[in-house]
CSV table of C-alpha atoms in Angstrom, one decimal:
chain,number,residue,atom,x,y,z
A,470,MET,CA,229.6,99.4,211.9
A,471,ALA,CA,229.7,99.2,208.1
A,472,PRO,CA,230.1,95.8,206.5
A,473,PRO,CA,233.6,95.1,205.0
A,474,ARG,CA,233.9,96.0,201.3
A,475,GLU,CA,234.3,93.2,198.8
A,476,LEU,CA,237.4,93.3,196.6
A,477,PRO,CA,237.0,93.0,192.8
A,478,PRO,CA,237.3,89.5,191.6
A,479,THR,CA,240.4,88.6,189.5
A,480,ASP,CA,241.6,85.6,187.6
A,481,GLY,CA,245.3,86.1,188.4
A,482,ARG,CA,247.3,87.1,191.4
A,483,LEU,CA,247.0,90.9,191.1
A,484,VAL,CA,245.6,91.3,194.6
A,485,GLU,CA,248.2,89.1,196.2
A,486,ASN,CA,251.0,91.0,194.6
A,487,ILE,CA,249.6,94.4,195.5
A,488,ILE,CA,249.3,93.2,199.1
A,489,HIS,CA,252.8,91.9,199.0
A,490,PHE,CA,254.0,95.3,197.6
A,491,THR,CA,252.2,97.2,200.5
A,492,ARG,CA,253.7,94.8,203.0
A,493,ALA,CA,257.1,95.6,201.6
A,494,LEU,CA,256.3,99.3,202.0
A,495,ARG,CA,255.5,98.7,205.7
A,496,LYS,CA,258.7,96.8,206.3
A,497,ALA,CA,260.6,99.6,204.7
A,498,GLY,CA,259.1,102.1,207.1
A,499,MET,CA,255.9,103.5,205.5
A,500,ARG,CA,252.5,103.5,207.2
A,501,VAL,CA,250.0,101.8,204.9
A,502,GLY,CA,246.6,100.9,206.3
A,503,THR,CA,244.2,98.2,205.2
A,504,ALA,CA,241.8,100.8,203.7
A,505,GLN,CA,244.6,102.1,201.5
A,506,VAL,CA,245.4,98.6,200.3
A,507,GLU,CA,241.7,98.1,199.3
A,508,ASP,CA,241.7,101.6,197.6
A,509,ALA,CA,244.8,100.7,195.7
A,510,ILE,CA,243.3,97.5,194.3
A,511,ARG,CA,240.2,99.2,193.3
A,512,ALA,CA,242.1,102.1,191.7
A,513,VAL,CA,244.2,99.7,189.6
A,514,GLN,CA,241.1,97.9,188.6
A,515,ALA,CA,239.4,101.2,187.5
A,516,VAL,CA,242.5,102.8,185.8
A,517,GLY,CA,243.7,99.7,184.1
A,518,PHE,CA,247.2,98.5,183.4
A,519,THR,CA,248.7,99.7,180.1
A,520,ASN,CA,252.1,101.1,181.0
A,521,ARG,CA,254.4,101.4,184.0
A,522,ALA,CA,254.0,105.2,184.5
A,523,GLU,CA,250.2,105.0,184.9
A,524,TYR,CA,250.5,102.1,187.3
A,525,HIS,CA,253.2,103.9,189.3
A,526,HIS,CA,251.1,107.1,189.6
A,527,THR,CA,248.0,105.3,190.5
A,528,LEU,CA,249.5,103.4,193.4
A,529,ARG,CA,251.5,106.5,194.6
A,530,ALA,CA,248.3,108.7,194.6
A,531,VAL,CA,246.6,106.2,196.9
A,532,LEU,CA,249.4,104.9,199.2
A,533,VAL,CA,251.6,108.0,199.8
A,534,ASN,CA,250.4,110.4,202.4
A,535,ARG,CA,253.5,112.6,203.1
A,536,PRO,CA,256.3,114.1,201.0
A,537,GLU,CA,259.0,112.3,202.9
A,538,GLN,CA,257.5,109.0,201.7
A,539,LEU,CA,257.9,109.7,198.0
A,540,GLU,CA,261.5,108.7,197.8
A,541,LEU,CA,261.0,105.4,199.7
A,542,PHE,CA,258.0,104.6,197.5
A,543,ASP,CA,259.8,105.2,194.3
A,544,GLN,CA,262.8,103.1,195.4
A,545,THR,CA,260.5,100.2,196.4
A,546,PHE,CA,258.5,100.5,193.2
A,547,ALA,CA,261.6,100.6,191.0
A,548,LEU,CA,263.1,97.5,192.6
A,549,PHE,CA,259.7,95.7,192.3
A,550,TRP,CA,259.7,96.3,188.5
A,551,ARG,CA,263.2,95.3,187.9
A,552,ASP,CA,262.3,91.7,188.9
A,553,PRO,CA,260.8,90.0,185.8
A,554,ASP,CA,259.2,87.3,187.9
A,555,TYR,CA,257.3,89.9,189.9
A,556,LEU,CA,256.4,91.8,186.7
A,557,ALA,CA,254.9,88.7,185.1
A,558,ARG,CA,252.7,88.1,188.0
A,559,MET,CA,251.6,91.8,188.3
A,560,ILE,CA,250.4,92.0,184.7
A,561,HIS,CA,248.8,88.6,184.6
A,562,MET,CA,245.3,90.0,184.9
A,563,LEU,CA,245.2,93.6,183.5
A,564,SER,CA,248.0,94.0,181.0
A,565,PRO,CA,247.0,93.2,177.4
A,566,THR,CA,249.8,95.4,176.1
A,567,VAL,CA,252.7,96.9,178.1
A,568,ARG,CA,254.9,99.6,176.7
A,569,LYS,CA,258.5,99.8,177.7
A,570,ASP,CA,259.4,103.1,179.2
A,571,ASP,CA,262.7,104.9,178.6
A,572,ALA,CA,265.7,104.0,180.6
A,573,ASP,CA,264.9,103.9,184.4
A,574,LYS,CA,266.0,106.9,186.4
A,575,PRO,CA,269.2,106.2,188.4
A,576,PRO,CA,268.2,105.0,191.9
A,577,LYS,CA,268.6,107.4,194.8
A,578,LYS,CA,271.0,106.3,197.4
A,579,SER,CA,268.8,106.8,200.4
A,580,ALA,CA,266.1,104.3,201.2
A,581,GLU,CA,267.3,102.0,198.4
A,582,ARG,CA,268.8,99.4,200.8
A,583,ARG,CA,265.6,99.3,203.0
A,584,ALA,CA,263.5,98.9,199.9
A,585,ALA,CA,265.6,96.0,198.7
A,586,GLU,CA,265.6,94.2,202.0
A,587,ALA,CA,261.8,94.6,202.3
A,588,LEU,CA,261.2,93.2,198.8
A,589,ALA,CA,263.5,90.3,199.5
A,590,GLN,CA,260.9,88.8,201.7
A,591,SER,CA,258.8,85.9,200.3
A,592,PRO,CA,255.4,86.9,198.9
A,593,GLU,CA,253.9,83.5,199.5
A,594,VAL,CA,251.1,83.5,202.1
A,595,PRO,CA,250.5,80.3,204.1
A,596,ASP,CA,247.4,78.4,203.4
A,597,ARG,CA,246.3,78.3,207.0
A,598,ALA,CA,247.4,80.0,210.2
A,599,PRO,CA,249.8,78.1,212.5
A,600,ASP,CA,248.3,76.6,215.6
A,601,ARG,CA,248.9,78.0,219.1
A,602,GLU,CA,251.7,75.7,219.9
A,603,GLN,CA,253.7,76.7,216.9
A,604,LEU,CA,253.1,80.4,217.7
A,605,GLU,CA,254.5,79.8,221.2
A,606,ILE,CA,257.6,78.1,219.9
A,607,ASP,CA,258.2,80.9,217.4
A,608,ALA,CA,257.7,83.6,220.1
A,609,SER,CA,260.3,81.8,222.3
A,610,PHE,CA,262.7,81.5,219.5
A,611,SER,CA,262.3,85.2,218.6
A,612,TRP,CA,262.9,86.2,222.2
A,613,SER,CA,266.0,84.1,222.3
A,614,GLN,CA,267.3,85.6,219.1
A,615,ASN,CA,266.7,89.1,220.4
A,616,GLU,CA,268.4,88.4,223.7
A,617,THR,CA,271.5,87.0,221.8
A,618,LEU,CA,271.5,90.0,219.6
A,619,ARG,CA,271.3,92.4,222.5
A,620,SER,CA,274.4,90.8,224.1
A,621,MET,CA,276.4,90.5,220.9
A,622,ASP,CA,279.4,92.9,220.3
A,623,PHE,CA,278.8,95.4,217.5
A,624,GLU,CA,282.2,94.5,216.0
A,625,GLN,CA,281.3,90.8,215.7
A,626,MET,CA,277.9,91.3,214.0
A,627,SER,CA,277.3,90.3,210.4
A,628,ALA,CA,275.6,92.6,208.0
A,629,SER,CA,272.1,91.2,208.7
A,630,GLU,CA,272.7,91.3,212.4
A,631,SER,CA,273.8,94.9,212.2
A,632,ALA,CA,270.6,95.8,210.3
A,633,GLN,CA,268.5,94.1,213.0
A,634,ALA,CA,270.5,95.9,215.7
A,635,ALA,CA,270.0,99.2,214.0
A,636,MET,CA,266.2,98.6,214.0
A,637,LEU,CA,266.2,97.8,217.7
A,638,MET,CA,268.4,100.9,218.3
A,639,ARG,CA,265.5,103.1,217.3
A,640,THR,CA,263.5,101.9,220.4
A,641,LEU,CA,266.2,102.9,222.9
A,642,ARG,CA,265.7,105.9,225.0
A,643,LEU,CA,268.1,108.0,227.1
A,644,PRO,CA,265.9,109.6,229.7
A,645,VAL,CA,267.3,112.1,232.1
A,646,PRO,CA,265.8,113.9,235.2
A,647,PRO,CA,265.0,117.5,234.6
A,648,LEU,CA,267.3,120.2,236.0
A,649,ARG,CA,266.2,123.0,238.5
A,650,SER,CA,266.2,126.3,236.7
A,651,ARG,CA,266.4,129.8,238.3
A,652,ARG,CA,262.9,130.6,237.2
A,653,PHE,CA,260.0,129.8,239.5
A,654,ARG,CA,256.4,128.6,239.1
A,655,PRO,CA,253.5,128.5,241.5
A,656,ALA,CA,253.4,125.4,243.7
A,657,THR,CA,251.6,123.9,246.6
A,658,LYS,CA,254.9,123.4,248.6
A,659,GLY,CA,258.1,125.4,248.5
A,660,LYS,CA,259.4,128.9,249.4
A,661,VAL,CA,257.0,131.6,250.2
A,662,ASP,CA,256.4,134.0,247.3
A,663,ALA,CA,256.1,137.3,249.1
A,664,ARG,CA,255.1,139.3,246.1
A,665,ALA,CA,252.3,136.8,245.0
A,666,THR,CA,251.1,136.7,248.6
A,667,LEU,CA,250.9,140.5,248.8
A,668,ARG,CA,249.1,140.7,245.5
A,669,ARG,CA,246.6,138.2,246.7
A,670,SER,CA,246.0,140.1,249.9
A,671,LEU,CA,245.4,143.4,248.1
A,672,ARG,CA,242.5,141.8,246.2
A,673,ARG,CA,240.9,141.0,249.6
A,674,GLY,CA,241.3,144.4,251.2
A,675,GLY,CA,244.7,143.8,252.7
A,676,GLU,CA,243.9,140.5,254.4
A,677,ALA,CA,246.3,137.6,253.7
A,678,ASP,CA,244.2,134.4,253.8
A,679,ARG,CA,247.1,132.1,252.9
A,680,LEU,CA,250.8,132.2,251.9
A,681,VAL,CA,251.5,131.6,248.2
A,682,ALA,CA,254.4,129.2,247.5
A,683,ARG,CA,256.7,128.8,244.6
A,684,ALA,CA,259.2,126.2,243.4
A,685,PRO,CA,261.9,126.2,240.7
A,686,ARG,CA,260.7,125.4,237.2
A,687,PRO,CA,262.2,122.2,235.9
A,688,ARG,CA,263.8,122.3,232.5
A,689,ALA,CA,265.3,119.7,230.1
A,690,PRO,CA,269.1,119.8,229.6
A,691,ALA,CA,270.8,119.7,226.3
A,692,LEU,CA,272.7,116.7,225.1
A,693,VAL,CA,276.0,117.1,223.3
A,694,VAL,CA,277.7,114.0,221.7
A,695,LEU,CA,281.3,113.8,220.6
A,696,CYS,CA,281.9,110.5,218.8
A,697,ASP,CA,285.2,109.1,217.7
A,698,ILE,CA,285.2,107.8,214.1
A,699,SER,CA,288.8,106.7,213.8
A,700,GLY,CA,289.8,103.3,212.4
A,701,SER,CA,289.6,101.5,215.8
A,702,MET,CA,286.1,102.8,216.4
A,703,THR,CA,284.6,102.3,213.0
A,704,ALA,CA,282.1,99.4,213.8
A,705,TYR,CA,281.0,101.2,217.0
A,706,ALA,CA,280.8,104.6,215.5
A,707,ARG,CA,278.4,103.4,212.7
A,708,MET,CA,276.0,101.9,215.2
A,709,MET,CA,276.3,105.1,217.4
A,710,MET,CA,275.0,107.1,214.3
A,711,HIS,CA,271.8,105.1,214.4
A,712,PHE,CA,271.6,105.8,218.2
A,713,LEU,CA,272.1,109.5,217.7
A,714,HIS,CA,269.5,109.6,214.9
A,715,ALA,CA,267.0,108.0,217.2
A,716,LEU,CA,267.8,110.4,220.0
A,717,THR,CA,267.5,113.4,217.7
A,718,TRP,CA,264.1,112.3,216.4
A,719,HIS,CA,262.7,111.3,219.8
A,720,THR,CA,263.6,114.9,220.9
A,721,ASN,CA,262.4,116.8,217.8
A,722,ALA,CA,259.3,114.8,216.8
A,723,PRO,CA,256.0,116.7,217.2
A,724,GLY,CA,254.2,115.7,220.4
A,725,ALA,CA,257.1,113.7,221.8
A,726,ASP,CA,258.1,113.7,225.4
A,727,ARG,CA,261.1,115.9,225.2
A,728,GLN,CA,263.5,114.8,227.9
A,729,TRP,CA,266.3,116.7,226.2
A,730,SER,CA,265.8,120.2,225.1
A,731,ARG,CA,268.0,119.6,222.0
A,732,VAL,CA,270.7,117.2,220.7
A,733,HIS,CA,274.0,118.3,219.2
A,734,ALA,CA,276.3,115.7,217.6
A,735,PHE,CA,279.9,116.0,216.5
A,736,THR,CA,282.3,113.5,215.0
A,737,PHE,CA,286.2,113.5,215.3
A,738,GLY,CA,289.0,111.6,214.0
A,739,THR,CA,291.7,113.8,212.6
A,740,ARG,CA,289.3,116.8,212.6
A,741,LEU,CA,286.1,117.9,214.3
A,742,THR,CA,282.8,117.9,212.3
A,743,ASN,CA,279.4,119.1,213.3
A,744,ILE,CA,276.8,116.6,212.1
A,745,SER,CA,273.7,117.9,214.0
A,746,ARG,CA,272.0,119.2,210.8
A,747,SER,CA,272.6,116.0,209.0
A,748,LEU,CA,270.9,113.9,211.6
A,749,GLN,CA,267.8,116.0,211.3
A,750,HIS,CA,266.7,114.2,208.2
A,751,ARG,CA,263.6,112.1,209.0
A,752,ASP,CA,264.8,109.2,206.9
A,753,VAL,CA,267.7,107.3,208.6
A,754,ASP,CA,269.4,106.4,205.3
A,755,ARG,CA,269.4,110.0,204.1
A,756,ALA,CA,270.7,111.1,207.5
A,757,LEU,CA,273.6,108.6,207.4
A,758,ASP,CA,274.4,109.5,203.8
A,759,ALA,CA,274.6,113.2,204.9
A,760,VAL,CA,276.8,112.3,207.8
A,761,SER,CA,279.2,110.3,205.6
A,762,ALA,CA,279.4,113.2,203.2
A,763,ASP,CA,280.2,115.7,206.0
A,764,ALA,CA,282.7,113.7,207.9
A,765,GLN,CA,285.6,113.0,205.6
A,766,ASP,CA,287.9,111.5,208.2
A,767,TRP,CA,286.2,108.1,208.7
A,768,GLN,CA,288.6,105.3,209.6
A,769,GLY,CA,291.5,107.8,209.9
A,770,GLY,CA,293.8,108.6,212.8
A,771,THR,CA,292.9,109.6,216.3
A,772,ARG,CA,293.5,113.1,217.6
A,773,ILE,CA,291.3,113.5,220.6
A,774,GLY,CA,293.2,116.4,222.2
A,775,PRO,CA,293.1,118.7,219.1
A,776,ALA,CA,289.5,117.8,218.5
A,777,LEU,CA,288.5,118.8,222.1
A,778,GLU,CA,290.5,122.0,221.8
A,779,ARG,CA,288.7,122.9,218.6
A,780,PHE,CA,285.3,122.1,220.2
A,781,ASN,CA,286.2,124.2,223.3
A,782,LYS,CA,287.2,127.2,221.2
A,783,ASP,CA,284.5,127.1,218.5
A,784,TRP,CA,281.4,125.4,219.9
A,785,SER,CA,281.4,125.2,223.7
A,786,ARG,CA,279.8,128.6,224.3
A,787,ARG,CA,277.2,127.8,221.6
A,788,VAL,CA,275.9,124.4,222.7
A,789,LEU,CA,277.0,124.0,226.4
A,790,GLY,CA,274.8,126.5,228.0
A,791,GLN,CA,272.1,125.7,230.6
A,792,GLY,CA,273.7,122.6,232.0
A,793,ALA,CA,274.3,120.5,229.0
A,794,VAL,CA,275.3,116.8,229.4
A,795,VAL,CA,278.3,115.7,227.1
A,796,LEU,CA,278.7,112.1,225.9
A,797,LEU,CA,282.3,111.4,224.8
A,798,ILE,CA,282.4,108.2,222.8
A,799,THR,CA,285.9,107.0,222.2
A,800,ASP,CA,288.4,104.2,223.1
A,801,GLY,CA,290.8,106.8,224.4
A,802,LEU,CA,293.7,105.7,222.2
A,803,GLU,CA,295.3,109.1,221.6
A,804,ARG,CA,298.2,109.5,219.1
A,805,ASP,CA,299.0,113.2,220.0
A,806,ASP,CA,300.1,114.9,223.1
A,807,THR,CA,298.3,113.5,226.2
A,808,GLU,CA,299.0,116.7,228.2
A,809,LEU,CA,296.9,118.7,225.7
A,810,LEU,CA,294.2,116.1,226.0
A,811,ALA,CA,294.2,116.3,229.8
A,812,ARG,CA,294.0,120.2,229.7
A,813,GLN,CA,291.2,120.2,227.1
A,814,ALA,CA,289.2,117.4,228.9
A,815,GLN,CA,289.3,119.4,232.2
A,816,ARG,CA,288.2,122.6,230.4
A,817,LEU,CA,285.3,120.6,228.8
A,818,ALA,CA,284.3,119.2,232.2
A,819,ARG,CA,284.2,122.6,233.7
A,820,SER,CA,281.9,123.9,230.9
A,821,CYS,CA,279.2,121.2,231.1
A,822,HIS,CA,276.9,119.8,233.7
A,823,GLN,CA,278.2,116.2,233.3
A,824,LEU,CA,280.9,114.6,231.2
A,825,ILE,CA,280.2,110.9,230.5
A,826,TRP,CA,282.7,108.7,228.8
A,827,LEU,CA,281.5,105.8,226.7
A,828,ASN,CA,284.3,103.3,226.0
A,829,PRO,CA,283.7,100.1,224.0
A,830,LEU,CA,286.9,98.6,225.5
A,831,LEU,CA,285.1,98.1,228.7
A,832,ARG,CA,283.7,94.9,227.2
A,833,TRP,CA,286.9,93.2,228.3
A,834,ASP,CA,287.1,91.6,231.7
A,835,GLY,CA,289.8,93.2,233.9
A,836,PHE,CA,289.9,96.3,231.8
A,837,GLU,CA,292.4,98.9,233.1
A,838,PRO,CA,293.1,102.4,231.7
A,839,VAL,CA,296.8,101.9,231.0
A,840,ALA,CA,297.1,103.9,227.7
A,841,GLY,CA,298.2,107.5,228.0
A,842,GLY,CA,295.0,108.9,226.5
A,843,MET,CA,292.9,106.9,228.9
A,844,ARG,CA,294.8,108.1,231.9
A,845,ALA,CA,294.5,111.7,230.7
A,846,LEU,CA,290.7,111.5,230.3
A,847,LEU,CA,289.8,109.6,233.4
A,848,PRO,CA,290.2,112.4,236.0
A,849,ALA,CA,288.0,114.8,234.0
A,850,VAL,CA,284.9,112.6,233.4
A,851,ASP,CA,281.9,112.1,235.8
A,852,GLY,CA,281.1,108.6,234.6
A,853,LEU,CA,282.6,105.7,232.6
A,854,TYR,CA,280.4,103.1,230.9
A,855,ALA,CA,280.6,100.6,228.1
A,856,CYS,CA,278.9,101.0,224.7
A,857,HIS,CA,279.8,97.9,222.8
A,858,ASN,CA,276.3,96.3,222.5
A,859,LEU,CA,272.6,97.0,222.8
A,860,LYS,CA,272.5,95.8,226.4
A,861,SER,CA,275.1,98.3,227.5
A,862,LEU,CA,273.3,101.1,225.8
A,863,ALA,CA,270.0,100.0,227.5
A,864,GLY,CA,271.8,99.9,230.8
A,865,LEU,CA,273.1,103.4,230.1
A,866,GLY,CA,269.5,104.6,229.7
A,867,GLU,CA,268.6,103.1,233.1
A,868,VAL,CA,271.6,104.9,234.7
A,869,PHE,CA,270.5,108.2,233.3
A,870,ALA,CA,266.9,107.7,234.3
A,871,SER,CA,267.9,107.0,237.9
A,872,GLY,CA,270.3,110.0,238.0
A,873,ALA,CA,273.0,107.7,239.6
A,874,VAL,CA,276.0,108.5,237.4
A,875,THR,CA,279.0,106.6,238.8
A,876,ALA,CA,282.3,108.4,239.4
A,877,PRO,CA,285.0,106.8,237.2
A,878,SER,CA,287.5,106.7,240.1
A,879,LYS,CA,285.5,103.8,241.5
A,880,MET,CA,285.7,102.0,238.1
A,881,ARG,CA,282.1,100.7,238.5
A,882,THR,CA,280.9,100.1,234.9
A,883,ILE,CA,277.9,98.6,233.3
A,884,ALA,CA,278.6,94.9,232.9
A,885,ALA,CA,277.0,93.5,229.7
């Protein structure tokens, strides 16, 4: 094993500030290894520090590995340079003269918030590591905080709590047992494959030494999500967008365990909008910006019936093939004709493998579907579950994994 490389000696705090900058990049979502940090310090030492552009390109050449990281790096770097206190410490060692560049480029919308939150952390490093007892207390406190956050209603969260919940949302999964397809594959047990058995016997002079079996080939179903973004669903719909982005990337990521063949997402308030392409952005901020730009009816009225009618006419044949599972996320507070809603919900249920209704109003004890829209939806769905906090979504994943979707007529819901 090669001995660790020694960092160049400095009189100022250049090394500490570069380390803080790389830690901010990690918190913002970039993967920066220890070797890259060492290379960055050595590169700045070799190139020097005469102007901002040279320093920016030096660090970017060392720390950025993928094209999608460029925007996040530029946002973090720009925010780092806007702070005069950080700037003074960064140029303490290697900046005899610094030239002011022209006006900064306007910041990009995506990744700016994550970069600002990451740089808001304190750069100070403790003089010594805390003892074991302190670590145990901190771990217990963190667990208690996470447990409280998991049980907190999305609508009651502050801005910082919503950001933490969005980060935890990326770890959630929605596993589903594979479906039986009409295609077969060789198996040790199953139905006898007469043709394969005959071909095997012909290779042995017509003698059949054993019977070849076959079994249905399993396949992953598609997931279709219809999310209500009306005024009464605003807080929950925004958190659902983080959930849908995580599901999309767990499905499309290279080498991932694809439990869904594909994920299609739609929003509806006063009209239906397909946001599947917007959620394909790797960066969650860019994806949500694209969703906001596509869906123009945020915090508007609720027209569930016309939205389902438009989906059944324009999209059902395209995305509901091969046993798709549909998640309908809405509180069921319909303002239009409930008879139209009942007809379109029944048609949607006949077109898909399962129709699951996620309703945040189930957070209330003694919930009863007394509204007209709820009564119209209830006979058509295969399951009714809550979606008002992280715990309810985690419980939904357990239900999907077990394959025990509850009939809504029994009104058995996930208590969270």
